[in-house]
Structures are given as C-alpha cells and as structure tokens.
Amino acid sequence: MVKLSIIVPVYNVSKYLSKCLDSLVCQDIDNEDYEIIVVNDGSTDDSGEIARMYAGKYSNIILINQENQGLSGARNAGIKAAKGKYIQFVDSDDYLEPDVEKALVEKMEKENLDILRFNYQNVNENYNVFIPYKDYKPFVDYRDEITDGLTFLTDRLGYACYVVQFMIKSELLKKDGNLFKRGIYFEDTEWTPRILTQADRVTSVDTVVYNYLLRDGSISRSISLEKKRKVVEDKLKLVESMKSQMSDKRDKRWYEGMVAFTVVTILDTVASEFYSERRKYIEILRDMKLFPLSKYHITKRMQRKIKLVNLQPEIYCLMMHLK
C-alpha cells in the first residue's frame, strides 16, 4: 500500500516548478511508498510540459491534466485520485526541505495520528529565509502532545491556517463534505477548522519541513482593486463559515478570535480602498451580529484596534482612512 500521497496543484508556475518537484523526488522514503500527484490545472505556460517530463522520468509521479478549476479544484482532484494512507499538500511554487518525509510518516504510523502539523519558513524569490511580521505568530504552539482536534485548534494553532503544514490521514479527507470550497480566497482558513475538529489525535513537530515562497503576483500579495474587492467579499463569506462552524462547538473561542481578526482586516481594506462604501460594509457586519469582537489570542496591537472597532467602527474606518 502507498503510504503517502503528495498533492501538487500547478498553474502557470514554470519558473518554480522544477525546484518544487526536485525537492519531492529526493526524499528519504522509497519510491514505491509514496506518490506525487501533480494536477496541471489548465496552465497556459510551460508548466504542463515540465510536469510531463518529470512524470516520464519518475515512476511515482502521476500527472493529472484538467481545465482550470482553481486551487481548490486542483487539490480536490488530487484528493480523489490519492491512493496513499496519508495526504500532504505542496504548492507548486514552494518546496520541501531534504529528507523530511520518512520521520513524518513514521510518526503518523507510530502514534496513530489523524493529523500532524510541522513547521515552515518563509523564503523570498532568491530563496533567502526571512521572517515577516504576523499578528498570529505569538500564539502558535508546536509542542509534541497529542490532543483532540478542537483542543488543538483552540490552544495551539494560532490563526495561521496553512494546509501545506499538515500531513493528514487520507480517510479523513475522503469523507463526504471534506473537500475544499471552490471559487474563494482563503480556502485554507475555511477548510482547516472543518478538518481539525473531526480529528481525534493531532499533534505537532517543531521541525522546519516546508519552504513557503512569498512572491509578487501571488494571491496573498495581490494589489489590484478588483482582487481587493473580492478579498473583502470572500472574507465576509469566511466570517459566515466561521459562525456556522462554531454553532455546535463546545469551545468557540478560536472561531470568535478568527472572526475578530478577519473583521478588522475587512475594515482596514474598506477604509483604505472603499471608504465611500464604508457604511454599507459596516451595516453588513452589524447585521451578522458580530459585535463586540473577541480578543481571544490577539496581540496587544490588534487588541487596541478591536477596542476601537467595538466602540465605533465608523470612527475606526475614519482613522484608518486618514492614516
């Protein structure tokens, strides 16, 4: 039986794809024990040809070609095709550290884990490691203690919902309703709590396994006005999903904190880009009955913002607009 399926969604990343795939084929487990599922999601550059060449060279690379369905659609296609006992996701402009997979698979098996989280680092386009400022970083906990998924989510995840940080038991992902939502940004954030809270045995290893490339033109760094509007609209969908997901949870603190974090970022974008529409967006948030916002696992800097938002979101938008 194949132990591990690594799913790589590919769309117009010819500049980065070889480095990604090189990092996957040079791991410390036998070829017959893992498969690399490359999903070419309608690329219009040379990515498809590069993937075809690697699939022809390495017997454990499976190439799926499909019309463009977006990142979620590509990941879902990989999940459906996966034969491994465990599944891991690697974005095609990122790459793994050498010889890290054997220890992860062995830990999953030895401790009968549903989900294992590992550490990551950011790299720039020159592949130099750097540390960007992130509000949620102080609350990430990588201790190696097995717990249920809701406890892990609440106490140890922080607000970084990167699916590429997890190795997951395949049978969990293949359950009905556990695929990624298509057509939205922040699909990782919407998906991660859904999966974690179904898991009985979750833990972390504080080992840097993954290199996350921050590059110009990526979704997370998009600057076009059209995409910024979609970001706001999709964050509103994310808030709705968090509200729905937490409705039956015994501990809602993480969800409430994620909602607060997301609402502040919505108002920041509205204040800077769509100030004339601020009242519309504030009314939408009020209608969703989100206020007062939670301060759970929020930095002091964010706490100050939330205090002002809870007092008067209109004043907060004005201050951010004039800043």
PDB file of C-alpha atoms in Angstrom:
ATOM      1  CA  MET A   1       0.000   0.000   0.000  1.00  0.00           C
ATOM      2  CA  VAL A   2       1.200   3.512  -0.815  1.00  0.00           C
ATOM      3  CA  LYS A   3       1.926   5.270   2.476  1.00  0.00           C
ATOM      4  CA  LEU A   4       1.880   8.894   1.313  1.00  0.00           C
ATOM      5  CA  SER A   5       0.286  10.938  -1.446  1.00  0.00           C
ATOM      6  CA  ILE A   6       1.768  14.398  -2.042  1.00  0.00           C
ATOM      7  CA  ILE A   7      -0.655  16.593  -3.988  1.00  0.00           C
ATOM      8  CA  VAL A   8       0.817  19.428  -6.068  1.00  0.00           C
ATOM      9  CA  PRO A   9      -1.638  21.812  -7.786  1.00  0.00           C
ATOM     10  CA  VAL A  10       0.010  23.513 -10.755  1.00  0.00           C
ATOM     11  CA  TYR A  11      -0.999  26.653 -12.624  1.00  0.00           C
ATOM     12  CA  ASN A  12       1.466  28.790 -14.606  1.00  0.00           C
ATOM     13  CA  VAL A  13       4.478  28.274 -12.347  1.00  0.00           C
ATOM     14  CA  SER A  14       7.098  27.207 -14.892  1.00  0.00           C
ATOM     15  CA  LYS A  15       9.707  29.384 -13.161  1.00  0.00           C
ATOM     16  CA  TYR A  16       9.344  27.496  -9.874  1.00  0.00           C
ATOM     17  CA  LEU A  17       8.026  24.020 -10.666  1.00  0.00           C
ATOM     18  CA  SER A  18      11.324  22.199 -11.173  1.00  0.00           C
ATOM     19  CA  LYS A  19      12.618  23.276  -7.757  1.00  0.00           C
ATOM     20  CA  CYS A  20       9.392  22.106  -6.164  1.00  0.00           C
ATOM     21  CA  LEU A  21       9.414  18.699  -7.844  1.00  0.00           C
ATOM     22  CA  ASP A  22      13.140  18.211  -7.265  1.00  0.00           C
ATOM     23  CA  SER A  23      12.514  18.626  -3.543  1.00  0.00           C
ATOM     24  CA  LEU A  24       9.791  15.964  -3.654  1.00  0.00           C
ATOM     25  CA  VAL A  25      11.592  13.259  -5.613  1.00  0.00           C
ATOM     26  CA  CYS A  26      14.685  13.486  -3.394  1.00  0.00           C
ATOM     27  CA  GLN A  27      13.097  12.420  -0.125  1.00  0.00           C
ATOM     28  CA  ASP A  28      14.193   9.688   2.272  1.00  0.00           C
ATOM     29  CA  ILE A  29      11.402   7.187   1.604  1.00  0.00           C
ATOM     30  CA  ASP A  30      11.283   4.537  -1.094  1.00  0.00           C
ATOM     31  CA  ASN A  31       9.602   5.471  -4.366  1.00  0.00           C
ATOM     32  CA  GLU A  32       7.057   2.685  -4.023  1.00  0.00           C
ATOM     33  CA  ASP A  33       5.981   4.068  -0.637  1.00  0.00           C
ATOM     34  CA  TYR A  34       4.847   7.453  -1.896  1.00  0.00           C
ATOM     35  CA  GLU A  35       3.248   9.067  -4.915  1.00  0.00           C
ATOM     36  CA  ILE A  36       3.434  12.633  -6.154  1.00  0.00           C
ATOM     37  CA  ILE A  37       0.147  13.690  -7.761  1.00  0.00           C
ATOM     38  CA  VAL A  38       0.729  16.704  -9.995  1.00  0.00           C
ATOM     39  CA  VAL A  39      -2.528  18.367 -11.037  1.00  0.00           C
ATOM     40  CA  ASN A  40      -1.961  20.626 -14.034  1.00  0.00           C
ATOM     41  CA  ASP A  41      -4.901  22.989 -13.663  1.00  0.00           C
ATOM     42  CA  GLY A  42      -5.117  24.323 -17.212  1.00  0.00           C
ATOM     43  CA  SER A  43      -1.689  26.002 -17.290  1.00  0.00           C
ATOM     44  CA  THR A  44      -1.014  28.186 -20.324  1.00  0.00           C
ATOM     45  CA  ASP A  45       2.773  28.403 -19.863  1.00  0.00           C
ATOM     46  CA  ASP A  46       5.352  25.589 -19.889  1.00  0.00           C
ATOM     47  CA  SER A  47       4.240  24.133 -16.545  1.00  0.00           C
ATOM     48  CA  GLY A  48       2.358  21.262 -18.176  1.00  0.00           C
ATOM     49  CA  GLU A  49       5.375  20.267 -20.261  1.00  0.00           C
ATOM     50  CA  ILE A  50       7.686  20.402 -17.238  1.00  0.00           C
ATOM     51  CA  ALA A  51       5.268  18.230 -15.270  1.00  0.00           C
ATOM     52  CA  ARG A  52       5.036  15.773 -18.181  1.00  0.00           C
ATOM     53  CA  MET A  53       8.830  15.470 -18.323  1.00  0.00           C
ATOM     54  CA  TYR A  54       9.055  14.706 -14.598  1.00  0.00           C
ATOM     55  CA  ALA A  55       6.215  12.177 -14.821  1.00  0.00           C
ATOM     56  CA  GLY A  56       8.064  10.456 -17.643  1.00  0.00           C
ATOM     57  CA  LYS A  57      11.272  10.311 -15.604  1.00  0.00           C
ATOM     58  CA  TYR A  58       9.909   9.280 -12.194  1.00  0.00           C
ATOM     59  CA  SER A  59       7.592   6.301 -11.802  1.00  0.00           C
ATOM     60  CA  ASN A  60       5.936   7.658  -8.668  1.00  0.00           C
ATOM     61  CA  ILE A  61       4.785  10.921 -10.270  1.00  0.00           C
ATOM     62  CA  ILE A  62       1.199  10.846 -11.522  1.00  0.00           C
ATOM     63  CA  LEU A  63       0.139  13.690 -13.808  1.00  0.00           C
ATOM     64  CA  ILE A  64      -3.472  14.833 -13.999  1.00  0.00           C
ATOM     65  CA  ASN A  65      -4.381  17.392 -16.658  1.00  0.00           C
ATOM     66  CA  GLN A  66      -7.660  19.281 -16.263  1.00  0.00           C
ATOM     67  CA  GLU A  67      -9.331  22.514 -17.312  1.00  0.00           C
ATOM     68  CA  ASN A  68      -8.743  25.359 -14.907  1.00  0.00           C
ATOM     69  CA  GLN A  69     -10.756  24.926 -11.707  1.00  0.00           C
ATOM     70  CA  GLY A  70      -8.656  26.996  -9.319  1.00  0.00           C
ATOM     71  CA  LEU A  71      -6.505  25.935  -6.405  1.00  0.00           C
ATOM     72  CA  SER A  72      -9.352  24.250  -4.532  1.00  0.00           C
ATOM     73  CA  GLY A  73     -10.481  22.328  -7.597  1.00  0.00           C
ATOM     74  CA  ALA A  74      -6.934  21.116  -8.253  1.00  0.00           C
ATOM     75  CA  ARG A  75      -6.478  19.987  -4.655  1.00  0.00           C
ATOM     76  CA  ASN A  76      -9.841  18.213  -4.736  1.00  0.00           C
ATOM     77  CA  ALA A  77      -8.846  16.339  -7.892  1.00  0.00           C
ATOM     78  CA  GLY A  78      -5.679  15.214  -6.138  1.00  0.00           C
ATOM     79  CA  ILE A  79      -7.590  14.033  -3.072  1.00  0.00           C
ATOM     80  CA  LYS A  80      -9.939  11.965  -5.214  1.00  0.00           C
ATOM     81  CA  ALA A  81      -7.005  10.341  -7.048  1.00  0.00           C
ATOM     82  CA  ALA A  82      -4.827   9.754  -3.985  1.00  0.00           C
ATOM     83  CA  LYS A  83      -4.041   6.154  -3.004  1.00  0.00           C
ATOM     84  CA  GLY A  84      -1.852   6.895  -0.011  1.00  0.00           C
ATOM     85  CA  LYS A  85      -2.715   6.219   3.615  1.00  0.00           C
ATOM     86  CA  TYR A  86      -1.714   9.829   4.307  1.00  0.00           C
ATOM     87  CA  ILE A  87      -2.025  13.002   2.254  1.00  0.00           C
ATOM     88  CA  GLN A  88       0.150  16.104   2.162  1.00  0.00           C
ATOM     89  CA  PHE A  89      -0.209  19.262   0.058  1.00  0.00           C
ATOM     90  CA  VAL A  90       2.675  21.177  -1.520  1.00  0.00           C
ATOM     91  CA  ASP A  91       2.025  24.307  -3.567  1.00  0.00           C
ATOM     92  CA  SER A  92       3.960  24.297  -6.815  1.00  0.00           C
ATOM     93  CA  ASP A  93       5.997  27.434  -6.139  1.00  0.00           C
ATOM     94  CA  ASP A  94       7.095  26.132  -2.730  1.00  0.00           C
ATOM     95  CA  TYR A  95       9.431  23.284  -1.799  1.00  0.00           C
ATOM     96  CA  LEU A  96      10.321  20.881   0.986  1.00  0.00           C
ATOM     97  CA  GLU A  97      13.495  20.533   2.985  1.00  0.00           C
ATOM     98  CA  PRO A  98      15.591  17.464   2.080  1.00  0.00           C
ATOM     99  CA  ASP A  99      14.887  14.103   3.734  1.00  0.00           C
ATOM    100  CA  VAL A 100      11.986  15.090   5.955  1.00  0.00           C
ATOM    101  CA  GLU A 101       9.161  12.776   4.887  1.00  0.00           C
ATOM    102  CA  LYS A 102      10.311   9.497   6.456  1.00  0.00           C
ATOM    103  CA  ALA A 103      10.183  10.861  10.005  1.00  0.00           C
ATOM    104  CA  LEU A 104       6.730  12.399   9.432  1.00  0.00           C
ATOM    105  CA  VAL A 105       5.246   9.170   8.050  1.00  0.00           C
ATOM    106  CA  GLU A 106       6.802   7.127  10.845  1.00  0.00           C
ATOM    107  CA  LYS A 107       5.332   9.453  13.467  1.00  0.00           C
ATOM    108  CA  MET A 108       1.887   9.270  11.878  1.00  0.00           C
ATOM    109  CA  GLU A 109       2.040   5.478  11.983  1.00  0.00           C
ATOM    110  CA  LYS A 110       3.695   5.020  15.385  1.00  0.00           C
ATOM    111  CA  GLU A 111       1.265   7.321  17.186  1.00  0.00           C
ATOM    112  CA  ASN A 112      -1.799   6.543  15.062  1.00  0.00           C
ATOM    113  CA  LEU A 113      -2.318  10.219  14.265  1.00  0.00           C
ATOM    114  CA  ASP A 114      -5.143  11.723  12.264  1.00  0.00           C
ATOM    115  CA  ILE A 115      -3.209  14.952  11.627  1.00  0.00           C
ATOM    116  CA  LEU A 116       0.396  16.009  12.142  1.00  0.00           C
ATOM    117  CA  ARG A 117       1.474  19.638  11.837  1.00  0.00           C
ATOM    118  CA  PHE A 118       5.061  20.626  11.077  1.00  0.00           C
ATOM    119  CA  ASN A 119       6.844  23.961  10.938  1.00  0.00           C
ATOM    120  CA  TYR A 120       7.606  26.148   7.924  1.00  0.00           C
ATOM    121  CA  GLN A 121       9.710  29.126   6.967  1.00  0.00           C
ATOM    122  CA  ASN A 122       9.205  31.979   4.508  1.00  0.00           C
ATOM    123  CA  VAL A 123      11.593  32.479   1.614  1.00  0.00           C
ATOM    124  CA  ASN A 124      11.799  35.224  -0.999  1.00  0.00           C
ATOM    125  CA  GLU A 125      12.348  34.827  -4.738  1.00  0.00           C
ATOM    126  CA  ASN A 126      16.078  34.471  -4.150  1.00  0.00           C
ATOM    127  CA  TYR A 127      15.250  31.626  -1.750  1.00  0.00           C
ATOM    128  CA  ASN A 128      16.590  33.535   1.230  1.00  0.00           C
ATOM    129  CA  VAL A 129      14.784  32.906   4.501  1.00  0.00           C
ATOM    130  CA  PHE A 130      13.111  35.896   6.129  1.00  0.00           C
ATOM    131  CA  ILE A 131      10.587  36.484   8.920  1.00  0.00           C
ATOM    132  CA  PRO A 132       7.619  38.713   8.015  1.00  0.00           C
ATOM    133  CA  TYR A 133       5.518  40.277  10.737  1.00  0.00           C
ATOM    134  CA  LYS A 134       2.476  38.187  11.543  1.00  0.00           C
ATOM    135  CA  ASP A 135      -0.075  39.030  14.225  1.00  0.00           C
ATOM    136  CA  TYR A 136      -0.910  35.398  14.962  1.00  0.00           C
ATOM    137  CA  LYS A 137       2.649  34.110  15.364  1.00  0.00           C
ATOM    138  CA  PRO A 138       2.900  34.558  19.173  1.00  0.00           C
ATOM    139  CA  PHE A 139       0.094  32.044  19.759  1.00  0.00           C
ATOM    140  CA  VAL A 140       1.402  29.159  17.653  1.00  0.00           C
ATOM    141  CA  ASP A 141       2.345  26.167  19.829  1.00  0.00           C
ATOM    142  CA  TYR A 142       4.442  23.338  18.344  1.00  0.00           C
ATOM    143  CA  ARG A 143       4.733  21.132  21.433  1.00  0.00           C
ATOM    144  CA  ASP A 144       4.551  17.404  20.784  1.00  0.00           C
ATOM    145  CA  GLU A 145       1.463  16.456  22.774  1.00  0.00           C
ATOM    146  CA  ILE A 146      -1.405  14.502  21.284  1.00  0.00           C
ATOM    147  CA  THR A 147      -4.839  16.048  21.714  1.00  0.00           C
ATOM    148  CA  ASP A 148      -8.212  16.156  20.000  1.00  0.00           C
ATOM    149  CA  GLY A 149      -8.650  18.493  17.053  1.00  0.00           C
ATOM    150  CA  LEU A 150     -10.836  21.116  18.738  1.00  0.00           C
ATOM    151  CA  THR A 151      -8.384  21.481  21.626  1.00  0.00           C
ATOM    152  CA  PHE A 152      -5.528  21.739  19.143  1.00  0.00           C
ATOM    153  CA  LEU A 153      -7.409  24.382  17.163  1.00  0.00           C
ATOM    154  CA  THR A 154      -8.271  26.409  20.255  1.00  0.00           C
ATOM    155  CA  ASP A 155      -4.995  26.256  22.165  1.00  0.00           C
ATOM    156  CA  ARG A 156      -2.212  25.596  19.677  1.00  0.00           C
ATOM    157  CA  LEU A 157      -2.975  26.537  16.074  1.00  0.00           C
ATOM    158  CA  GLY A 158      -2.898  30.324  16.264  1.00  0.00           C
ATOM    159  CA  TYR A 159      -4.541  31.937  13.248  1.00  0.00           C
ATOM    160  CA  ALA A 160      -2.240  30.571  10.543  1.00  0.00           C
ATOM    161  CA  CYS A 161      -4.366  28.083   8.618  1.00  0.00           C
ATOM    162  CA  TYR A 162      -1.884  26.792   6.060  1.00  0.00           C
ATOM    163  CA  VAL A 163      -2.977  23.414   4.736  1.00  0.00           C
ATOM    164  CA  VAL A 164       0.585  22.847   3.493  1.00  0.00           C
ATOM    165  CA  GLN A 165       1.683  22.476   7.143  1.00  0.00           C
ATOM    166  CA  PHE A 166      -0.242  19.263   7.684  1.00  0.00           C
ATOM    167  CA  MET A 167       0.052  15.559   6.985  1.00  0.00           C
ATOM    168  CA  ILE A 168      -3.445  14.096   7.201  1.00  0.00           C
ATOM    169  CA  LYS A 169      -4.914  10.625   7.292  1.00  0.00           C
ATOM    170  CA  SER A 170      -6.433  10.025   3.882  1.00  0.00           C
ATOM    171  CA  GLU A 171      -9.677   8.501   5.151  1.00  0.00           C
ATOM    172  CA  LEU A 172     -10.453  11.770   6.936  1.00  0.00           C
ATOM    173  CA  LEU A 173     -10.098  13.826   3.753  1.00  0.00           C
ATOM    174  CA  LYS A 174     -12.154  11.431   1.679  1.00  0.00           C
ATOM    175  CA  LYS A 175     -15.232  11.757   3.895  1.00  0.00           C
ATOM    176  CA  ASP A 176     -18.220  13.494   2.345  1.00  0.00           C
ATOM    177  CA  GLY A 177     -18.103  17.253   2.764  1.00  0.00           C
ATOM    178  CA  ASN A 178     -14.381  17.485   3.464  1.00  0.00           C
ATOM    179  CA  LEU A 179     -13.174  18.826   0.136  1.00  0.00           C
ATOM    180  CA  PHE A 180     -12.073  22.432  -0.384  1.00  0.00           C
ATOM    181  CA  LYS A 181     -14.619  25.123  -1.219  1.00  0.00           C
ATOM    182  CA  ARG A 182     -14.124  26.279  -4.784  1.00  0.00           C
ATOM    183  CA  GLY A 183     -14.004  29.833  -6.095  1.00  0.00           C
ATOM    184  CA  ILE A 184     -12.935  31.636  -2.920  1.00  0.00           C
ATOM    185  CA  TYR A 185      -9.751  33.103  -1.496  1.00  0.00           C
ATOM    186  CA  PHE A 186      -8.734  31.931   1.999  1.00  0.00           C
ATOM    187  CA  GLU A 187      -9.842  28.401   1.211  1.00  0.00           C
ATOM    188  CA  ASP A 188      -7.214  27.133   3.675  1.00  0.00           C
ATOM    189  CA  THR A 189      -8.725  29.146   6.531  1.00  0.00           C
ATOM    190  CA  GLU A 190     -12.245  27.946   5.754  1.00  0.00           C
ATOM    191  CA  TRP A 191     -11.107  24.315   5.408  1.00  0.00           C
ATOM    192  CA  THR A 192      -8.638  23.866   8.281  1.00  0.00           C
ATOM    193  CA  PRO A 193     -11.057  24.097  11.248  1.00  0.00           C
ATOM    194  CA  ARG A 194     -13.544  21.851   9.448  1.00  0.00           C
ATOM    195  CA  ILE A 195     -10.942  19.087   9.218  1.00  0.00           C
ATOM    196  CA  LEU A 196      -9.208  19.598  12.566  1.00  0.00           C
ATOM    197  CA  THR A 197     -12.414  19.395  14.580  1.00  0.00           C
ATOM    198  CA  GLN A 198     -13.167  15.963  13.101  1.00  0.00           C
ATOM    199  CA  ALA A 199      -9.812  14.578  14.246  1.00  0.00           C
ATOM    200  CA  ASP A 200      -9.277  12.631  17.472  1.00  0.00           C
ATOM    201  CA  ARG A 201      -5.472  12.544  17.515  1.00  0.00           C
ATOM    202  CA  VAL A 202      -3.496  15.636  16.480  1.00  0.00           C
ATOM    203  CA  THR A 203      -0.034  16.891  17.368  1.00  0.00           C
ATOM    204  CA  SER A 204       2.911  18.916  16.047  1.00  0.00           C
ATOM    205  CA  VAL A 205       6.624  18.624  15.434  1.00  0.00           C
ATOM    206  CA  ASP A 206       8.720  21.767  15.615  1.00  0.00           C
ATOM    207  CA  THR A 207      10.749  20.793  12.574  1.00  0.00           C
ATOM    208  CA  VAL A 208      11.026  23.070   9.546  1.00  0.00           C
ATOM    209  CA  VAL A 209       9.717  20.906   6.725  1.00  0.00           C
ATOM    210  CA  TYR A 210       8.212  23.417   4.329  1.00  0.00           C
ATOM    211  CA  ASN A 211       9.562  26.471   2.487  1.00  0.00           C
ATOM    212  CA  TYR A 212       6.798  28.947   1.688  1.00  0.00           C
ATOM    213  CA  LEU A 213       7.655  31.316  -1.152  1.00  0.00           C
ATOM    214  CA  LEU A 214       6.304  34.857  -0.935  1.00  0.00           C
ATOM    215  CA  ARG A 215       6.384  36.238  -4.459  1.00  0.00           C
ATOM    216  CA  ASP A 216       4.931  39.144  -6.415  1.00  0.00           C
ATOM    217  CA  GLY A 217       1.725  38.211  -8.172  1.00  0.00           C
ATOM    218  CA  SER A 218       0.591  35.578  -5.680  1.00  0.00           C
ATOM    219  CA  ILE A 219      -2.994  35.742  -4.402  1.00  0.00           C
ATOM    220  CA  SER A 220      -1.868  36.693  -0.905  1.00  0.00           C
ATOM    221  CA  ARG A 221       0.060  39.720  -2.273  1.00  0.00           C
ATOM    222  CA  SER A 222      -2.378  40.820  -4.973  1.00  0.00           C
ATOM    223  CA  ILE A 223      -2.798  44.590  -5.211  1.00  0.00           C
ATOM    224  CA  SER A 224      -5.394  45.093  -7.950  1.00  0.00           C
ATOM    225  CA  LEU A 225      -8.565  46.877  -6.855  1.00  0.00           C
ATOM    226  CA  GLU A 226     -10.742  44.165  -8.371  1.00  0.00           C
ATOM    227  CA  LYS A 227      -8.999  41.494  -6.339  1.00  0.00           C
ATOM    228  CA  LYS A 228      -9.138  43.605  -3.196  1.00  0.00           C
ATOM    229  CA  ARG A 229     -12.898  43.787  -3.549  1.00  0.00           C
ATOM    230  CA  LYS A 230     -13.071  40.030  -3.971  1.00  0.00           C
ATOM    231  CA  VAL A 231     -10.855  39.673  -0.898  1.00  0.00           C
ATOM    232  CA  VAL A 232     -13.376  41.686   1.134  1.00  0.00           C
ATOM    233  CA  GLU A 233     -16.351  39.733  -0.218  1.00  0.00           C
ATOM    234  CA  ASP A 234     -14.649  36.388   0.404  1.00  0.00           C
ATOM    235  CA  LYS A 235     -13.675  37.418   3.927  1.00  0.00           C
ATOM    236  CA  LEU A 236     -17.358  38.080   4.588  1.00  0.00           C
ATOM    237  CA  LYS A 237     -18.056  34.528   3.373  1.00  0.00           C
ATOM    238  CA  LEU A 238     -15.293  33.300   5.659  1.00  0.00           C
ATOM    239  CA  VAL A 239     -16.905  35.019   8.641  1.00  0.00           C
ATOM    240  CA  GLU A 240     -20.231  33.374   7.777  1.00  0.00           C
ATOM    241  CA  SER A 241     -18.493  29.999   7.611  1.00  0.00           C
ATOM    242  CA  MET A 242     -16.818  30.535  10.994  1.00  0.00           C
ATOM    243  CA  LYS A 243     -20.196  31.428  12.538  1.00  0.00           C
ATOM    244  CA  SER A 244     -21.763  28.304  11.062  1.00  0.00           C
ATOM    245  CA  GLN A 245     -18.887  26.023  12.059  1.00  0.00           C
ATOM    246  CA  MET A 246     -18.802  27.191  15.678  1.00  0.00           C
ATOM    247  CA  SER A 247     -22.548  26.864  16.223  1.00  0.00           C
ATOM    248  CA  ASP A 248     -22.279  23.318  17.629  1.00  0.00           C
ATOM    249  CA  LYS A 249     -18.804  23.532  19.193  1.00  0.00           C
ATOM    250  CA  ARG A 250     -18.373  23.304  22.948  1.00  0.00           C
ATOM    251  CA  ASP A 251     -15.481  25.801  22.788  1.00  0.00           C
ATOM    252  CA  LYS A 252     -15.997  28.717  20.414  1.00  0.00           C
ATOM    253  CA  ARG A 253     -13.012  30.871  21.400  1.00  0.00           C
ATOM    254  CA  TRP A 254     -10.802  30.180  18.376  1.00  0.00           C
ATOM    255  CA  TYR A 255     -13.666  30.865  15.962  1.00  0.00           C
ATOM    256  CA  GLU A 256     -14.555  34.095  17.750  1.00  0.00           C
ATOM    257  CA  GLY A 257     -10.915  35.179  17.603  1.00  0.00           C
ATOM    258  CA  MET A 258     -10.677  34.362  13.902  1.00  0.00           C
ATOM    259  CA  VAL A 259     -13.869  36.318  13.260  1.00  0.00           C
ATOM    260  CA  ALA A 260     -12.441  39.314  15.133  1.00  0.00           C
ATOM    261  CA  PHE A 261      -9.148  39.142  13.255  1.00  0.00           C
ATOM    262  CA  THR A 262     -10.978  38.874   9.929  1.00  0.00           C
ATOM    263  CA  VAL A 263     -13.411  41.714  10.635  1.00  0.00           C
ATOM    264  CA  VAL A 264     -10.565  44.094  11.494  1.00  0.00           C
ATOM    265  CA  THR A 265      -8.800  43.251   8.222  1.00  0.00           C
ATOM    266  CA  ILE A 266     -12.059  43.797   6.321  1.00  0.00           C
ATOM    267  CA  LEU A 267     -12.443  47.250   7.850  1.00  0.00           C
ATOM    268  CA  ASP A 268      -8.788  48.050   7.136  1.00  0.00           C
ATOM    269  CA  THR A 269      -9.302  47.307   3.441  1.00  0.00           C
ATOM    270  CA  VAL A 270     -12.620  49.149   3.299  1.00  0.00           C
ATOM    271  CA  ALA A 271     -11.043  52.202   4.941  1.00  0.00           C
ATOM    272  CA  SER A 272      -8.126  52.308   2.527  1.00  0.00           C
ATOM    273  CA  GLU A 273      -9.780  51.229  -0.728  1.00  0.00           C
ATOM    274  CA  PHE A 274     -13.581  51.567  -0.488  1.00  0.00           C
ATOM    275  CA  TYR A 275     -14.074  54.324   2.043  1.00  0.00           C
ATOM    276  CA  SER A 276     -17.148  55.726   0.289  1.00  0.00           C
ATOM    277  CA  GLU A 277     -18.834  52.342   0.834  1.00  0.00           C
ATOM    278  CA  ARG A 278     -17.885  52.004   4.499  1.00  0.00           C
ATOM    279  CA  ARG A 279     -21.442  52.343   5.818  1.00  0.00           C
ATOM    280  CA  LYS A 280     -22.644  49.518   3.601  1.00  0.00           C
ATOM    281  CA  TYR A 281     -19.954  47.137   4.851  1.00  0.00           C
ATOM    282  CA  ILE A 282     -20.368  48.171   8.493  1.00  0.00           C
ATOM    283  CA  GLU A 283     -24.104  47.503   8.251  1.00  0.00           C
ATOM    284  CA  ILE A 284     -23.407  44.075   6.760  1.00  0.00           C
ATOM    285  CA  LEU A 285     -21.154  43.288   9.724  1.00  0.00           C
ATOM    286  CA  ARG A 286     -23.714  44.596  12.198  1.00  0.00           C
ATOM    287  CA  ASP A 287     -26.455  42.514  10.588  1.00  0.00           C
ATOM    288  CA  MET A 288     -24.242  39.459  11.105  1.00  0.00           C
ATOM    289  CA  LYS A 289     -24.300  40.224  14.871  1.00  0.00           C
ATOM    290  CA  LEU A 290     -20.536  40.097  15.252  1.00  0.00           C
ATOM    291  CA  PHE A 291     -20.015  42.896  17.748  1.00  0.00           C
ATOM    292  CA  PRO A 292     -18.452  43.096  20.243  1.00  0.00           C
ATOM    293  CA  LEU A 293     -15.449  41.358  18.746  1.00  0.00           C
ATOM    294  CA  SER A 294     -13.487  38.843  20.793  1.00  0.00           C
ATOM    295  CA  LYS A 295      -9.911  39.467  21.971  1.00  0.00           C
ATOM    296  CA  TYR A 296      -9.003  35.787  22.272  1.00  0.00           C
ATOM    297  CA  HIS A 297      -5.403  35.079  21.233  1.00  0.00           C
ATOM    298  CA  ILE A 298      -4.976  38.582  19.838  1.00  0.00           C
ATOM    299  CA  THR A 299      -1.779  40.626  20.105  1.00  0.00           C
ATOM    300  CA  LYS A 300      -1.696  43.901  22.015  1.00  0.00           C
ATOM    301  CA  ARG A 301      -1.577  45.792  18.722  1.00  0.00           C
ATOM    302  CA  MET A 302      -4.717  44.033  17.494  1.00  0.00           C
ATOM    303  CA  GLN A 303      -6.398  44.437  20.878  1.00  0.00           C
ATOM    304  CA  ARG A 304      -6.144  48.210  20.513  1.00  0.00           C
ATOM    305  CA  LYS A 305      -7.767  48.018  17.102  1.00  0.00           C
ATOM    306  CA  ILE A 306     -10.559  45.774  18.360  1.00  0.00           C
ATOM    307  CA  LYS A 307     -11.248  48.084  21.294  1.00  0.00           C
ATOM    308  CA  LEU A 308     -11.834  50.970  18.887  1.00  0.00           C
ATOM    309  CA  VAL A 309     -13.883  48.860  16.460  1.00  0.00           C
ATOM    310  CA  ASN A 310     -16.100  47.698  19.314  1.00  0.00           C
ATOM    311  CA  LEU A 311     -16.535  51.296  20.439  1.00  0.00           C
ATOM    312  CA  GLN A 312     -17.395  52.699  16.993  1.00  0.00           C
ATOM    313  CA  PRO A 313     -16.461  51.008  13.668  1.00  0.00           C
ATOM    314  CA  GLU A 314     -17.195  54.236  11.749  1.00  0.00           C
ATOM    315  CA  ILE A 315     -14.561  56.107  13.768  1.00  0.00           C
ATOM    316  CA  TYR A 316     -12.128  53.248  13.252  1.00  0.00           C
ATOM    317  CA  CYS A 317     -12.597  53.437   9.476  1.00  0.00           C
ATOM    318  CA  LEU A 318     -12.087  57.196   9.534  1.00  0.00           C
ATOM    319  CA  MET A 319      -8.855  56.875  11.487  1.00  0.00           C
ATOM    320  CA  MET A 320      -7.538  54.158   9.155  1.00  0.00           C
ATOM    321  CA  HIS A 321      -8.580  56.211   6.120  1.00  0.00           C
ATOM    322  CA  LEU A 322      -6.685  59.273   7.344  1.00  0.00           C
ATOM    323  CA  LYS A 323      -3.642  57.272   8.421  1.00  0.00           C
TER     324      LYS A 323
END
